[in-house]
Every structure is written in structure tokens, then in C-alpha cells.
Amino acid sequence: VQLQASGGGLVQPGGSLRLSCAASKNLHQIKDMAWYRQAPGKQRELVATITSENRTNYGDSVKGRFTISRDNAKKMVFLQMNSLKPEDTAVYYCYAYALGLPQWVIGDYWGQGTLVTVSS
């Protein structure tokens, strides 16, 4: 597993969670990183992206509530989620565009997903 996501769980509406994703030692030259999510019965959708220069972009449904950040030295990406709503319930996946070793493959890498449930 090249990306390991953590931090999901059950939270009440209006609450907060912070997701973390750590890249393995085999991922290098990491460019864009992102969080996507997939709710039951729906397609995977973009939540937020962040470039290696820390330029960010957000899906319309999370703007003003979620914040993406990264630590390049630790090869990690984070998602701070505030004012959570039941419709935020989904499996959240982290993503990186990077060079993967030992195959020397530059491309898309995905984490295994972490479940976020927003319910009272």
C-alpha cells in the first residue's frame, strides 16, 4: 500500500474530524495530492486537491468547511473537516501523483479509504 489513510469515524452533525494520509517510503517526487470520497450508491467525487506548491482547490459542497494541507517533509496530506453534515458520509480516499519505486512508475496512487459517518 503506497498511501495509508486514517482518521475516519463516527461524528455528529456539526462536528469535526481530521483525516491523515501517509505516503510510503516508495513514493517519491510527489506532485498533486488530493482527497476524494465515495458515498453509497454514488460515484467517487473530488473533495480537495493541493499541489506541491500548496495551491488548493475544493469541491463546491465542501468549500468553507474543509481544509486540505500537506507536509512535504513527512510526505503526508491532511483533511480538516468542520461543520460536518450527514451528506458528508462516505469513504474518503487519498490520492497522489508520484513516482513509485521499485517499479519506477510515474502515475496515480490511491489509499485504501477511511470511512466517515456523520450521524446523530
C-alpha atoms as one frame of an Amber mdcrd trajectory, in Angstrom:
protein
   0.000   0.000   0.000   1.561   3.215  -1.154  -0.833   5.525   0.693  -2.275
   4.877   4.137  -5.306   6.908   5.213  -6.546   7.218   8.781  -8.776   9.332
  10.994 -12.240   8.324   9.894 -15.012   7.520  12.306 -18.468   8.408  13.559
 -19.207  12.057  14.286 -22.364  14.021  14.990 -23.649  16.656  12.585 -21.797
  19.904  13.141 -18.744  18.090  14.432 -15.182  17.890  13.134 -12.722  15.231
  12.015  -9.176  15.347  10.722  -8.071  12.786   8.162  -4.434  11.947   7.594
  -2.712  10.125   4.772   0.886   8.992   4.783   2.823   8.059   1.676   5.118
   5.049   1.823   8.876   5.332   1.511   8.496   4.024  -2.038   6.662   7.126
  -3.283   8.877   9.977  -4.458   8.619  13.266  -6.328   5.043  13.651  -5.108
   3.239  16.302  -7.099  -0.502  16.778  -6.629  -2.204  15.213  -3.628  -5.922
  15.052  -3.057  -8.871  13.648  -1.197 -11.811  12.030  -2.954 -14.896  10.460
  -1.462 -17.494   7.934  -2.468 -20.884   7.696  -0.813 -23.000   4.532  -1.050
 -24.561   4.256  -4.482 -22.745   7.301  -5.822 -19.711   7.948  -7.973 -16.392
   8.959  -6.488 -16.132  12.748  -6.285 -13.317  15.205  -5.740 -13.181  16.758
  -2.276  -9.977  18.801  -2.409  -6.613  18.976  -4.129  -3.281  20.504  -3.197
  -0.235  20.970  -5.401   3.384  20.645  -4.321   3.376  24.465  -4.142   0.375
  24.348  -1.762  -2.181  25.671  -4.228  -5.557  24.291  -3.211  -8.872  23.607
  -4.851 -12.139  22.399  -3.312 -15.338  20.771  -4.407 -18.315  23.113  -4.189
 -20.017  21.070  -1.494 -17.120  21.414   0.974 -15.865  24.945   0.334 -15.585
  26.923   3.544 -15.879  23.808   5.714 -12.933  21.587   4.743  -9.240  22.467
   4.573  -6.575  20.423   2.830  -2.924  20.712   3.804   0.282  18.751   3.375
   3.656  18.173   4.965   6.137  17.538   2.182   8.943  16.531   4.531   6.782
  13.786   6.052   5.051  13.008   2.738   1.624  13.425   4.293  -1.659  15.066
   3.335  -4.410  16.091   5.724  -8.072  16.995   5.518  -9.597  19.060   8.297
 -13.369  18.679   8.127 -15.549  21.083  10.105 -19.305  21.629  10.276 -19.870
  18.094   9.075 -23.219  17.174   7.563 -24.898  13.784   7.098 -24.313  14.138
   3.355 -20.564  14.106   4.013 -20.886  10.438   4.945 -18.632   8.477   2.603
 -15.439   6.532   2.254 -12.634   9.054   1.855  -9.665   8.179  -0.335  -6.332
   9.937  -0.526  -4.538  10.308  -3.825  -1.083  11.240  -5.014   0.571  11.716
  -8.384   4.084  10.487  -7.834   6.975   8.288  -8.801   6.603   4.833  -7.323
   9.543   2.540  -6.626  10.837  -0.022  -7.200   8.807  -0.171 -10.427   9.808
   3.356 -11.499   6.215   4.119 -12.457   5.020   7.739 -12.520   1.285   7.918
 -12.120  -1.777   7.861  -9.889  -1.633   6.246  -6.471  -4.581   5.681  -4.150
  -5.032   4.916  -0.481  -7.333   2.212   0.813 -10.021   4.584   2.085 -11.276
   5.558   5.501 -14.966   5.663   6.418 -16.526   8.867   7.714 -20.044   8.614
   9.101 -21.933  11.733  10.104 -24.989  10.836  12.125 -26.762  11.670  15.332
